[in-house]
Coordinates of C-alpha atoms in Angstrom, one line a residue:
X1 CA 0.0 0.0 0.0
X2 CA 1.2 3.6 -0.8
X3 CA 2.0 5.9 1.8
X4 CA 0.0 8.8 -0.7
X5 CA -3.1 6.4 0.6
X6 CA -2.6 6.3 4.0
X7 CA -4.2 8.2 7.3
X8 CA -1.4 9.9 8.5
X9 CA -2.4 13.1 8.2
X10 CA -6.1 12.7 9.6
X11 CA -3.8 10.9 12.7
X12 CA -1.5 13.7 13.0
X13 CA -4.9 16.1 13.0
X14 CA -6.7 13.8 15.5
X15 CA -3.5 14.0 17.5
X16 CA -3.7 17.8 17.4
X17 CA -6.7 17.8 18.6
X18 CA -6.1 15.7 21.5
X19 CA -3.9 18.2 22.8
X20 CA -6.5 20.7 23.0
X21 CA -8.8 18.0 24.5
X22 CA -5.4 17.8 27.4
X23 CA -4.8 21.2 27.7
X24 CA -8.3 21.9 28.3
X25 CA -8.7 20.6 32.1
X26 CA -5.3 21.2 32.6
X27 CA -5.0 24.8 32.0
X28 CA -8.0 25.8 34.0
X29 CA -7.5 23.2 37.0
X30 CA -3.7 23.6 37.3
X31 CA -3.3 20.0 37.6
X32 CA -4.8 16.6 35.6
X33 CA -7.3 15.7 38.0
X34 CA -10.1 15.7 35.3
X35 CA -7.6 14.6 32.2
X36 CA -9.7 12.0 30.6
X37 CA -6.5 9.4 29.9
X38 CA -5.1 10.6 33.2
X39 CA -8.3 9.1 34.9
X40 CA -8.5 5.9 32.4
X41 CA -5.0 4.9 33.2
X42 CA -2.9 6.8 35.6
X43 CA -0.5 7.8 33.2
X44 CA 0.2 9.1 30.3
X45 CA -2.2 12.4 29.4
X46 CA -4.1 12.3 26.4
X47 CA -1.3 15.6 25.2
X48 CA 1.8 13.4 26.4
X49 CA 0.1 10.4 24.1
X50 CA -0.4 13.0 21.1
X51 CA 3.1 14.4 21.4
X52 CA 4.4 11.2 21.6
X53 CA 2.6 9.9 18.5
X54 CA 3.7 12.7 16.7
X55 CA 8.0 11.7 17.2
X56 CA 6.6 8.1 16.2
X57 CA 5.0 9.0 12.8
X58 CA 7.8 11.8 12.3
X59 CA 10.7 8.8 13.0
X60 CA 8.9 7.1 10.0
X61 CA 8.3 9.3 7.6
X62 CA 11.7 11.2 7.8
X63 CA 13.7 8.3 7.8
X64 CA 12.1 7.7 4.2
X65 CA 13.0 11.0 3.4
X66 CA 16.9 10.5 4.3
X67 CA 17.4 7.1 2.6
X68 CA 15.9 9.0 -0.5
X69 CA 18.5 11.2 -0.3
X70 CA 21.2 10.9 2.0
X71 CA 22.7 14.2 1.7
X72 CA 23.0 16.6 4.7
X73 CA 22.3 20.0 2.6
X74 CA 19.4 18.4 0.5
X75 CA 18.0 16.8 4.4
X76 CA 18.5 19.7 6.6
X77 CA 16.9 22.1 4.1
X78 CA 14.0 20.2 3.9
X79 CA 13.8 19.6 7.4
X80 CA 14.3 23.1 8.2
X81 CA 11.5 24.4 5.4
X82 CA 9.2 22.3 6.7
X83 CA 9.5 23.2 10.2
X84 CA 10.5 26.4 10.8
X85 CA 8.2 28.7 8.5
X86 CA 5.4 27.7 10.5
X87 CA 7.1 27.7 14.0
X88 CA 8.6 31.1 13.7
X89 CA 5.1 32.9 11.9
X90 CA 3.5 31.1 15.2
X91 CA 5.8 33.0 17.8
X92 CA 5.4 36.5 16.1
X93 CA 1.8 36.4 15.8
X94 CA 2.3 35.1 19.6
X95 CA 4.5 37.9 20.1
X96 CA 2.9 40.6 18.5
X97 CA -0.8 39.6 18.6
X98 CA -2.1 37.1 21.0
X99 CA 0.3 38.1 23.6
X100 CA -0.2 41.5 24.0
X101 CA -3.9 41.0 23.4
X102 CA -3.7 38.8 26.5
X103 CA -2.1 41.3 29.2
X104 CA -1.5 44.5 28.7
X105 CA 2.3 44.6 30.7
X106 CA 3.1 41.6 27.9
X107 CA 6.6 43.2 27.0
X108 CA 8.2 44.4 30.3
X109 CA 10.2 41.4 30.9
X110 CA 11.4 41.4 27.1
X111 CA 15.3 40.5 26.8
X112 CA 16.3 40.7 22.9
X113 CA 19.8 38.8 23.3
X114 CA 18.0 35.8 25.5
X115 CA 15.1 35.6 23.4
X116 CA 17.1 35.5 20.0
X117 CA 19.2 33.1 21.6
X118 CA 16.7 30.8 22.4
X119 CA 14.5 31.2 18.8
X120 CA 18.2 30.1 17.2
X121 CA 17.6 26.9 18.8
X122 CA 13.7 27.2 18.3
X123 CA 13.1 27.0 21.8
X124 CA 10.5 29.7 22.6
X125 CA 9.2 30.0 26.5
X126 CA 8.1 33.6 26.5
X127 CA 6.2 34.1 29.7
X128 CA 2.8 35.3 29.0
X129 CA -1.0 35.2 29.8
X130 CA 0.5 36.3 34.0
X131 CA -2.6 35.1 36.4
X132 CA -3.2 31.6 34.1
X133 CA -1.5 28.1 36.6
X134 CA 0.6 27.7 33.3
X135 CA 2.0 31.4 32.2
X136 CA 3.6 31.0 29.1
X137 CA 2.6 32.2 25.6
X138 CA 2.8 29.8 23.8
X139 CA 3.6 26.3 25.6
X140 CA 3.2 23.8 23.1
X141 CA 6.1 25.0 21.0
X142 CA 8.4 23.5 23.8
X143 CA 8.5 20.5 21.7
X144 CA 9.7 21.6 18.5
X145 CA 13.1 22.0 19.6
X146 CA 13.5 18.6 20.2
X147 CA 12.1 17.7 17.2
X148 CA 14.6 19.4 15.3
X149 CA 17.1 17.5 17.2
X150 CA 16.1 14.3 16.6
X151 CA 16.2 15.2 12.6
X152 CA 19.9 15.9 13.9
X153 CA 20.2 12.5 15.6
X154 CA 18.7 10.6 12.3
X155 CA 21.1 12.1 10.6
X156 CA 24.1 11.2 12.5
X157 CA 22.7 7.5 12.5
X158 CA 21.9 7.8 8.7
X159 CA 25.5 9.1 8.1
X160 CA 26.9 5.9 10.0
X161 CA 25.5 4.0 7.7
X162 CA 22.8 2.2 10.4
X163 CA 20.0 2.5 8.8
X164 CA 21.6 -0.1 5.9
X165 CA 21.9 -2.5 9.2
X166 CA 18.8 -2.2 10.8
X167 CA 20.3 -4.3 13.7
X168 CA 22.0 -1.9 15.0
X169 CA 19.1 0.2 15.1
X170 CA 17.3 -2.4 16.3
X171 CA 19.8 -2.0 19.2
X172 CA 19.9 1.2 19.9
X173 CA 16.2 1.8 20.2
X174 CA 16.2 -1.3 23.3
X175 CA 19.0 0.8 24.8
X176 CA 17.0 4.4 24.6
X177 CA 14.2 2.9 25.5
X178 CA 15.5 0.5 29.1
X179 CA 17.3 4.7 29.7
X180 CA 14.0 6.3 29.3
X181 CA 12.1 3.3 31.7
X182 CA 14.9 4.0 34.1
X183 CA 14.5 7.7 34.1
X184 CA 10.1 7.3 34.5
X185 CA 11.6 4.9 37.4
X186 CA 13.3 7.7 39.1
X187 CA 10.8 10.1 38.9
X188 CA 10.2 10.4 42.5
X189 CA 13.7 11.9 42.8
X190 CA 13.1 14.1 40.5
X191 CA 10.2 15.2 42.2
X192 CA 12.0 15.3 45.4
X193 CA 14.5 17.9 43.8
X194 CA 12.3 21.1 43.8
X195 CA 13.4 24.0 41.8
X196 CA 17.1 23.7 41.0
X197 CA 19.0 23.6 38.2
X198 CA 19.2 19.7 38.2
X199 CA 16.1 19.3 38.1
X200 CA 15.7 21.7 34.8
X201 CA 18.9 19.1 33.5
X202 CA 17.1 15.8 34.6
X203 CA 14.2 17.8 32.9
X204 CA 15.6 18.5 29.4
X205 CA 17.6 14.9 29.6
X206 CA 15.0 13.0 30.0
X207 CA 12.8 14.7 27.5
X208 CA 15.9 13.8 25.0
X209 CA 15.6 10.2 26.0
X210 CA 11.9 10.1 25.8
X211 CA 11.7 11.8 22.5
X212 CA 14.0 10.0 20.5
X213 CA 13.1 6.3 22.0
X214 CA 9.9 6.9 20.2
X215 CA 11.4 8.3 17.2
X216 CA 13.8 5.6 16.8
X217 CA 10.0 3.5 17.2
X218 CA 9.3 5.3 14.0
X219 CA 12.5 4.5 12.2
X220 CA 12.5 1.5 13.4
X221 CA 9.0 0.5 11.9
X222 CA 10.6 1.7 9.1
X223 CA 13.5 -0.4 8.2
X224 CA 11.8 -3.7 9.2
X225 CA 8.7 -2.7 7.2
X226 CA 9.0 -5.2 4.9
X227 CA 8.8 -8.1 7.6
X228 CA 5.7 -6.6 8.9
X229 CA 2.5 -7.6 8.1
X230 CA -0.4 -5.2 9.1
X231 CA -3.4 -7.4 10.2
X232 CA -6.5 -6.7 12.1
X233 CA -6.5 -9.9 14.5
X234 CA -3.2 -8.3 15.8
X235 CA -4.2 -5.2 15.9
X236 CA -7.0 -5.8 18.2
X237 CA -3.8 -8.0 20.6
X238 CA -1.8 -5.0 20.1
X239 CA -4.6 -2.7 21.9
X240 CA -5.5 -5.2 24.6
X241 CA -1.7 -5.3 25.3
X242 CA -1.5 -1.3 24.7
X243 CA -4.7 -1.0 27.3
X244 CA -2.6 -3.2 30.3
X245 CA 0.3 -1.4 30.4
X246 CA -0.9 2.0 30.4
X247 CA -2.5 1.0 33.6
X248 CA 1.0 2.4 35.1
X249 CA 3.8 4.7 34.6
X250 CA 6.1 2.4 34.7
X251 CA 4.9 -0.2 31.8
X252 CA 3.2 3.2 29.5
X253 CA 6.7 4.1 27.6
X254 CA 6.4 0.1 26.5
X255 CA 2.9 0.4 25.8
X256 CA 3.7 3.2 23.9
X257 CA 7.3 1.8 22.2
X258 CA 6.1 -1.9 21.1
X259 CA 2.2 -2.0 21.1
X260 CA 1.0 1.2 20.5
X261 CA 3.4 1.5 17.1
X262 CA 1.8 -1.4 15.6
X263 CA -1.4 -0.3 15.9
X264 CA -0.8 3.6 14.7
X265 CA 0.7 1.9 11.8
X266 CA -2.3 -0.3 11.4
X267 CA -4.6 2.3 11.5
X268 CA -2.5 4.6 9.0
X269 CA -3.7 2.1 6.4
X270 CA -7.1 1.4 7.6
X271 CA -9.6 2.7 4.5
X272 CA -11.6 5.7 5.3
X273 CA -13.8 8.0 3.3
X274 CA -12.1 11.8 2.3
X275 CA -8.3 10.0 2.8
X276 CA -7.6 11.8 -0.2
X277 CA -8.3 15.4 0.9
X278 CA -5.7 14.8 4.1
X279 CA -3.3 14.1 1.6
X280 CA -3.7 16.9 0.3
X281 CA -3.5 19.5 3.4
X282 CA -1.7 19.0 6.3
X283 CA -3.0 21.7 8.8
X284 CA -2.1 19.5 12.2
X285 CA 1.3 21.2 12.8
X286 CA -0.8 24.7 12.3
X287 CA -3.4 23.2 15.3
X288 CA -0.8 22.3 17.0
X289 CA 1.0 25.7 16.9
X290 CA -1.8 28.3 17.8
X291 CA -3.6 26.0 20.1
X292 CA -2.5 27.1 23.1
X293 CA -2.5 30.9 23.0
X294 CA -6.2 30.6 21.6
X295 CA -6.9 28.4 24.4
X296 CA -5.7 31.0 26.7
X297 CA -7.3 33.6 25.3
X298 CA -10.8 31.9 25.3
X299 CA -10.6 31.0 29.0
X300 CA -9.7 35.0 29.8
X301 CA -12.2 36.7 27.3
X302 CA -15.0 33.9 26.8
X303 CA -15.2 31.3 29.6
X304 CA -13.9 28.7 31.7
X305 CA -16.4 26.3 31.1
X306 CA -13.7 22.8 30.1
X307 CA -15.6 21.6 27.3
X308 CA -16.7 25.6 25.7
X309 CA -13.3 25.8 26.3
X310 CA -12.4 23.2 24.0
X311 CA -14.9 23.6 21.4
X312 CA -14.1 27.2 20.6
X313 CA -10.6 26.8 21.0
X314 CA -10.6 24.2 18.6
X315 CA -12.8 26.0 15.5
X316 CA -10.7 29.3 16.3
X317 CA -7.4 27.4 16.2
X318 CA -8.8 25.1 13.0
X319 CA -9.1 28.7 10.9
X320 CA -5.6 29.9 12.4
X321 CA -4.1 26.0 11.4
X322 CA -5.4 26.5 7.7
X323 CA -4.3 30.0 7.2
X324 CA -0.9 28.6 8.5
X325 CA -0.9 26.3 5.7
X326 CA -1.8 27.8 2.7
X327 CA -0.2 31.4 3.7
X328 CA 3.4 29.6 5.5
X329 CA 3.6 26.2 5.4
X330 CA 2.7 24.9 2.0
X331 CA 4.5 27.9 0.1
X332 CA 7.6 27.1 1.8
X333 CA 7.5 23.5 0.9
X334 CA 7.7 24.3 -2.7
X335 CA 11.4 25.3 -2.3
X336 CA 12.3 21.7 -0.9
X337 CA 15.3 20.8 -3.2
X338 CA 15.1 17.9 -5.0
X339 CA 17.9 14.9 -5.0
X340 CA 20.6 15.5 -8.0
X341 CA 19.7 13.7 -11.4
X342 CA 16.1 13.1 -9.8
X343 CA 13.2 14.6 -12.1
X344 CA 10.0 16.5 -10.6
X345 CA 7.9 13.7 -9.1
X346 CA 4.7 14.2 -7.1
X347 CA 5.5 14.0 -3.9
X348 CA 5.2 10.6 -2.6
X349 CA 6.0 8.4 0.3
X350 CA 7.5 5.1 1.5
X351 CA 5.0 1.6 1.2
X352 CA 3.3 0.6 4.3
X353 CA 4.0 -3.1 5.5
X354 CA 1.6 -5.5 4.0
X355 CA -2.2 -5.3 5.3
X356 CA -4.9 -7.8 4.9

């Protein structure tokens, strides 16, 4: 099956939307005592299971793109056009809009050489929306830095020549991912640590670990794509499996890692009606990007009501996501380079393991 017919798109969106569904609760309680996958299992939020899906599908999907061309200038510049357009129109129109629509004292803590520092690195943590349990402008671009590291890290691996011997990445996923259990293990030392610079750099370590573990999920599905076979029977094991081990923190980065892979992959090529418009516009990253300032904004100047909060935030952030598309994100794509001696192809996608 072609990757042109599959559901990743509509997944990514769902995933999106998700977040919205997390932040909802969360941003007007302070804590996750009425997160809906909080209260199912005890662990994982439904935002931390969106997030993480997303670094699964991207470990896929940009581990076609290096091995069809595995060239650092031709990978980073698409890497860089597809991300950064987006992310960077997201924090001015946080800076300069919803911001300063949100308080009026917005700028007094403004520092140009930290803030430009930071936005180098794409790390943006502006503090913002003063009064709100979570005061930051924009707090769901916190993961796009890490993103763009593991593109780095795939490209190291790529560059060793490991994803030709997918044993070896085979290898280095089990290692990431026994790291990342230990560090979930320890988190009531983390806890214990309260506000110190350790715990920011167990904080930012193990956010590395977490993040590429499930990436290298993605890549890993990947490479041993053509010894997988996609089937419905296994699919429903896969979620029983997926269901027990979210039942704790401990056991949710496996049910996340092994399980939960399987079946996102299995519903990427599951047929639904409309498939083809998703293919043709992506506006999850764009959700994803101006979700949380609307959000914000709505529980200030609208109401606090969880779900209100969630309806308007998501239509508001839906007309934001596809005027981030078709204004940012899908001009800038058409500047991707293509690989040398390669003619202008429509742009296409790896096959999906068998399915039946």
């Amino acid at each position: 099956m072609q990757v042109r017919e599959n559901n990743f798109n509509l997944l990514r969106l769902v995933f999106a939307f998700l977040v919205i569904v997390s932040h909802g609760p969360e941003l007007i309680d302070g804590n996750r005592s009425r997160e809906l996958l909080t209260r199912l299992f005890g662990s994982y939020s439904f935002g931390e299971f969106a997030v993480n899906s997303f670094f699964i599908l991207s470990g896929y999907l940009i581990t076609a793109s290096w091995m069809s061309a595995p060239v650092w200038r031709i990978y980073l510049k698409k890497r860089v056009l597809r991300i950064a357009p987006g992310f960077l129109a997201a924090v001015l129109i946080s800076m300069l809009v919803l911001g300063p629509w949100g308080s009026s004292e917005f700028f007094n803590a403004f520092s140009p050489v930290k803030f430009f520092a930071k936005l180098s690195l794409l790390i943006f943590d502006y503090p913002g929306f003063q009064g709100s349990h979570y005061p930051l402008v924009n707090g769901a671009l916190w993961t796009i830095h890490y993103e763009f590291v593991c593109y780095v890290l795939l490209g190291l691996v790529g560059s060793l020549g490991w994803l030709q011997r997918r044993t070896r990445v085979a290898g280095l996923f089990a290692g990431v991912l026994a790291l990342y259990c230990l560090h979930v293990s320890l988190d009531p030392v983390y806890q214990s640590m309260g506000k110190s610079l350790l715990k920011t750099a167990w904080f930012v370590a193990g956010n590395h670990i977490r993040f590429f573990g499930f990436y290298l999920a993605g890549v890993l599905f990947y490479l041993y794509r053509d010894r997988i076979t996609l089937r419905a029977d296994a699919a429903a094991l896969a979620a029983v499996l997926f269901a027990v081990l979210m039942l704790t923190p401990l056991t949710a980065p496996l049910a996340m890692a092994l399980p939960w892979v399987y079946l996102l992959f299995w519903l990427g090529q599951v047929k639904l009606p409309m498939t083809a418009v998703f293919q043709k516009t992506d506006v999850s990253y764009g959700l994803y990007l101006y979700a949380w300032p609307i959000q914000q904004l709505v529980m200030q100047k609208v109401t606090m009501d969880v779900w209100a909060v969630v309806a308007w935030t998501t239509v508001l952030s839906l007309a934001a996501a596809i005027s981030s598309w078709y204004l940012v994100e899908k001009p800038a794509l058409g500047f991707k380079p293509r690989p040398p001696g390669r003619p202008a192809t429509p742009r296409s996608a790896p096959h999906l393991p068998p399915h039946r």
